[in-house]
Short mmCIF file of C-alpha atoms in Angstrom, two decimals:
data_model
loop_
_atom_site.label_atom_id
_atom_site.label_comp_id
_atom_site.label_asym_id
_atom_site.label_seq_id
_atom_site.Cartn_x
_atom_site.Cartn_y
_atom_site.Cartn_z
CA UNK A 1 8.04 22.42 -33.50
CA UNK A 2 8.34 22.20 -30.04
CA UNK A 3 11.57 22.66 -27.82
CA UNK A 4 13.84 20.20 -27.40
CA UNK A 5 13.10 18.53 -24.07
CA UNK A 6 16.45 18.31 -22.07
CA UNK A 7 16.70 16.42 -18.61
CA UNK A 8 17.93 18.94 -16.36
CA UNK A 9 18.85 17.89 -12.67
CA UNK A 10 16.49 18.23 -10.02
CA UNK A 11 17.42 19.89 -6.40
CA UNK A 12 14.89 18.40 -3.75
CA UNK A 13 15.77 20.86 -0.92
CA UNK A 14 15.18 18.15 1.80
CA UNK A 15 17.29 20.47 4.64
CA UNK A 16 14.96 21.06 8.26
CA UNK A 17 15.26 25.09 6.92
CA UNK A 18 13.06 23.24 4.12
CA UNK A 19 10.43 21.47 5.55
CA UNK A 20 7.05 23.88 6.40
CA UNK A 21 5.66 23.28 9.52
CA UNK A 22 1.29 23.99 9.89
CA UNK A 23 -0.72 22.16 12.24
CA UNK A 24 -0.72 19.38 9.79
CA UNK A 25 2.57 18.37 10.48
CA UNK A 26 3.80 19.77 13.83
CA UNK A 27 3.27 17.03 16.03
CA UNK A 28 4.65 14.57 13.87
CA UNK A 29 8.11 16.78 13.29
CA UNK A 30 7.63 17.23 17.63
CA UNK A 31 7.76 13.34 17.87
CA UNK A 32 10.52 13.05 15.71
CA UNK A 33 12.51 15.78 17.37
CA UNK A 34 11.92 13.69 20.51
CA UNK A 35 14.91 11.58 19.56
CA UNK A 36 17.10 9.51 21.17
CA UNK A 37 14.02 9.16 23.70
CA UNK A 38 11.65 7.50 21.37
CA UNK A 39 9.61 4.76 23.06
CA UNK A 40 11.83 1.63 22.50
CA UNK A 41 14.37 3.72 20.27
CA UNK A 42 11.51 3.23 17.26
CA UNK A 43 9.22 5.44 15.79
CA UNK A 44 6.84 5.02 12.99
CA UNK A 45 6.30 7.93 10.61
CA UNK A 46 2.78 8.08 9.27
CA UNK A 47 1.17 9.68 6.12
CA UNK A 48 -0.42 10.03 2.65
CA UNK A 49 1.68 10.07 -0.71
CA UNK A 50 3.60 12.85 -0.69
CA UNK A 51 2.80 14.37 2.85
CA UNK A 52 6.68 14.93 3.78
CA UNK A 53 7.96 11.44 5.32
CA UNK A 54 10.92 11.36 3.29
CA UNK A 55 11.43 14.89 3.89
CA UNK A 56 11.27 14.62 7.64
CA UNK A 57 12.83 11.03 7.72
CA UNK A 58 16.23 12.54 5.58
CA UNK A 59 16.13 15.67 8.45
CA UNK A 60 16.33 12.77 11.08
CA UNK A 61 18.95 10.99 9.29
CA UNK A 62 20.96 13.42 8.79
CA UNK A 63 21.12 14.79 12.53
CA UNK A 64 21.10 11.35 14.14
CA UNK A 65 23.97 9.65 11.17
CA UNK A 66 21.66 7.27 10.39
CA UNK A 67 21.47 4.85 7.15
CA UNK A 68 18.65 5.11 4.74
CA UNK A 69 17.78 1.10 3.96
CA UNK A 70 15.40 -0.19 1.27
CA UNK A 71 13.17 -2.91 3.32
CA UNK A 72 12.27 -4.47 0.05
CA UNK A 73 15.95 -5.29 -0.11
CA UNK A 74 16.56 -6.88 3.42
CA UNK A 75 18.18 -9.88 4.00
CA UNK A 76 18.33 -11.89 7.33
CA UNK A 77 22.30 -11.98 7.13
CA UNK A 78 22.22 -8.16 6.90
CA UNK A 79 20.81 -7.56 10.25
CA UNK A 80 23.57 -7.27 12.56
CA UNK A 81 25.99 -5.36 10.25
CA UNK A 82 23.35 -2.73 9.66
CA UNK A 83 22.17 -2.46 13.22
CA UNK A 84 25.63 -0.81 13.80
CA UNK A 85 23.68 2.49 13.14
CA UNK A 86 20.63 4.43 13.37
CA UNK A 87 18.22 3.13 10.73
CA UNK A 88 15.67 4.63 8.26
CA UNK A 89 13.37 2.22 6.78
CA UNK A 90 10.92 3.80 4.05
CA UNK A 91 7.69 2.34 2.99
CA UNK A 92 7.87 -0.62 5.34
CA UNK A 93 3.84 -1.24 4.83
CA UNK A 94 4.92 -1.79 0.83
CA UNK A 95 7.54 -4.08 1.66
CA UNK A 96 5.93 -6.69 3.96
CA UNK A 97 3.72 -9.31 3.82
CA UNK A 98 5.47 -12.43 2.65
CA UNK A 99 7.51 -14.77 5.05
CA UNK A 100 11.18 -13.71 3.73
CA UNK A 101 10.27 -10.00 4.18
CA UNK A 102 9.03 -10.57 7.45
CA UNK A 103 11.49 -12.74 8.48
CA UNK A 104 14.09 -9.95 7.52
CA UNK A 105 12.38 -7.43 8.96
CA UNK A 106 12.05 -9.21 12.12
CA UNK A 107 15.95 -10.20 12.44
CA UNK A 108 16.79 -6.88 12.18
CA UNK A 109 14.39 -5.24 14.36
CA UNK A 110 15.85 -7.90 17.29
CA UNK A 111 19.32 -6.60 16.21
CA UNK A 112 18.84 -3.19 16.49
CA UNK A 113 16.70 -3.64 20.05
CA UNK A 114 19.80 -5.71 21.20
CA UNK A 115 22.44 -2.63 20.01
CA UNK A 116 19.89 -0.16 21.17
CA UNK A 117 20.26 1.13 17.97
CA UNK A 118 17.15 3.92 16.52
CA UNK A 119 14.75 2.65 13.98
CA UNK A 120 12.32 5.08 12.16
CA UNK A 121 9.75 3.34 9.94
CA UNK A 122 7.64 5.42 7.31
CA UNK A 123 4.52 4.11 6.04
CA UNK A 124 1.37 5.35 4.31
CA UNK A 125 -0.77 3.11 6.98
CA UNK A 126 -0.85 2.76 10.69
CA UNK A 127 1.41 0.01 12.28
CA UNK A 128 -1.52 -1.52 13.19
CA UNK A 129 -2.74 -1.94 9.52
CA UNK A 130 0.53 -3.19 8.30
CA UNK A 131 0.31 -6.47 6.57
CA UNK A 132 2.55 -8.72 8.24
CA UNK A 133 2.11 -12.27 8.30
CA UNK A 134 4.63 -13.45 10.80
CA UNK A 135 2.87 -13.10 13.94
CA UNK A 136 6.05 -12.06 16.13
CA UNK A 137 6.55 -9.38 13.97
CA UNK A 138 2.93 -8.23 13.93
CA UNK A 139 2.77 -7.92 17.64
CA UNK A 140 6.25 -5.71 17.36
CA UNK A 141 5.07 -3.18 14.72
CA UNK A 142 1.56 -2.88 16.63
CA UNK A 143 3.71 -1.68 19.26
CA UNK A 144 5.12 1.20 17.62
CA UNK A 145 4.43 4.43 18.31
CA UNK A 146 3.05 6.62 15.14
CA UNK A 147 3.82 10.11 14.48
CA UNK A 148 1.09 10.96 12.03
CA UNK A 149 0.97 13.50 9.29
CA UNK A 150 -2.04 14.90 8.59
CA UNK A 151 -3.69 15.79 5.37
CA UNK A 152 -3.06 19.39 4.25
CA UNK A 153 -4.45 22.90 5.32
CA UNK A 154 -4.46 25.47 2.89
CA UNK A 155 -0.91 26.91 4.11
CA UNK A 156 0.53 23.58 3.87
CA UNK A 157 -0.68 23.15 0.52
CA UNK A 158 0.58 26.41 -0.70
CA UNK A 159 3.77 26.02 0.51
CA UNK A 160 4.42 22.80 -1.03
CA UNK A 161 3.42 23.71 -3.91
CA UNK A 162 5.92 26.89 -4.26
CA UNK A 163 8.54 24.33 -2.66
CA UNK A 164 8.14 21.85 -5.51
CA UNK A 165 8.05 24.11 -8.12
CA UNK A 166 11.23 26.10 -6.81
CA UNK A 167 12.19 22.50 -6.87
CA UNK A 168 12.35 22.41 -10.79
CA UNK A 169 13.39 26.31 -11.11
CA UNK A 170 9.91 27.12 -11.84
CA UNK A 171 9.05 30.55 -9.68
CA UNK A 172 5.48 31.46 -10.59
CA UNK A 173 3.81 35.12 -10.23
CA UNK A 174 1.39 34.97 -7.27
CA UNK A 175 -1.55 35.38 -9.45
CA UNK A 176 -1.03 32.01 -11.40
CA UNK A 177 -0.55 30.39 -7.72
CA UNK A 178 -3.79 31.82 -6.81
CA UNK A 179 -5.34 30.50 -9.94
CA UNK A 180 -4.04 27.32 -9.29
CA UNK A 181 -4.80 26.31 -5.65
CA UNK A 182 -8.62 26.36 -5.78
CA UNK A 183 -8.43 24.42 -9.13
CA UNK A 184 -6.35 21.28 -7.72
CA UNK A 185 -7.52 18.35 -5.87
CA UNK A 186 -6.26 18.88 -1.78
CA UNK A 187 -3.54 16.47 -1.94
CA UNK A 188 0.00 16.14 -1.84
CA UNK A 189 0.23 13.59 -4.56
CA UNK A 190 -2.08 15.72 -6.70
CA UNK A 191 0.46 18.42 -6.48
CA UNK A 192 3.43 16.34 -7.37
CA UNK A 193 1.64 15.09 -10.26
CA UNK A 194 0.35 18.47 -11.29
CA UNK A 195 4.29 20.15 -10.95
CA UNK A 196 5.67 17.40 -12.67
CA UNK A 197 2.99 17.84 -15.70
CA UNK A 198 4.39 21.65 -15.56
CA UNK A 199 7.58 21.00 -16.05
CA UNK A 200 7.56 18.38 -18.76
CA UNK A 201 5.15 20.58 -20.52
CA UNK A 202 7.22 23.54 -20.45
CA UNK A 203 10.24 21.79 -21.33
CA UNK A 204 8.86 20.37 -24.72
CA UNK A 205 7.43 23.59 -25.32
CA UNK A 206 7.67 27.52 -24.79
CA UNK A 207 10.30 26.90 -21.45
CA UNK A 208 8.23 29.03 -19.48
CA UNK A 209 5.10 28.19 -17.14
CA UNK A 210 1.99 30.86 -17.82
CA UNK A 211 -1.64 30.89 -17.59
CA UNK A 212 -2.35 29.21 -20.86
CA UNK A 213 -0.18 26.21 -19.72
CA UNK A 214 -1.44 26.15 -16.32
CA UNK A 215 -4.96 25.63 -17.97
CA UNK A 216 -4.35 23.05 -19.94
CA UNK A 217 -2.82 21.17 -17.38
CA UNK A 218 -5.36 21.77 -14.89
CA UNK A 219 -8.31 21.42 -17.28
CA UNK A 220 -11.18 23.44 -18.02
CA UNK A 221 -12.81 24.55 -15.10
CA UNK A 222 -16.27 22.56 -13.88
CA UNK A 223 -19.34 24.23 -15.19
#
């Protein structure tokens, strides 16, 4: 009989000291750290799923006293009130693409410009690729300076894996980490999926992560 699975709280460490700097993200970090001297008080933070956009946005939000806003919930009437603070809008590219959504973002953009408030927008694609249907908004977002989080190198992949395991109170021996890394897809998203699977399976069964469990999650080595 498997163990009773209990949903334990996760402790996602999102402070500056927890952000692993490598050649893949140091340029983006340097651009974020230029605040409050961003071009026109705005910056686009661009990277693939799990690349660290939310972490870096959280660091800036804490240090700048910014509010984090869901762009999908924006309404045009919200613009003036929201523009009283620096703002973070995450996953903007997935919230755009309809007249209603674009109009709300356009009003917020203009309100922030009038009040000289800073605006950090995160996305998986470059601003020139965002699906704006409102021409005035399209021209504005295309002018954004992008801070790009590149695909990870080996050092960053290893650090992210260790961090995500630690966030779930899983501290693996170096031998297990060395086994895992060359057998995983080289992406942040793959690390997140693997850690989630290890956590779920370990809670349902033995309560620990060992080589047998890792092999079951990663599957057999290619022939």
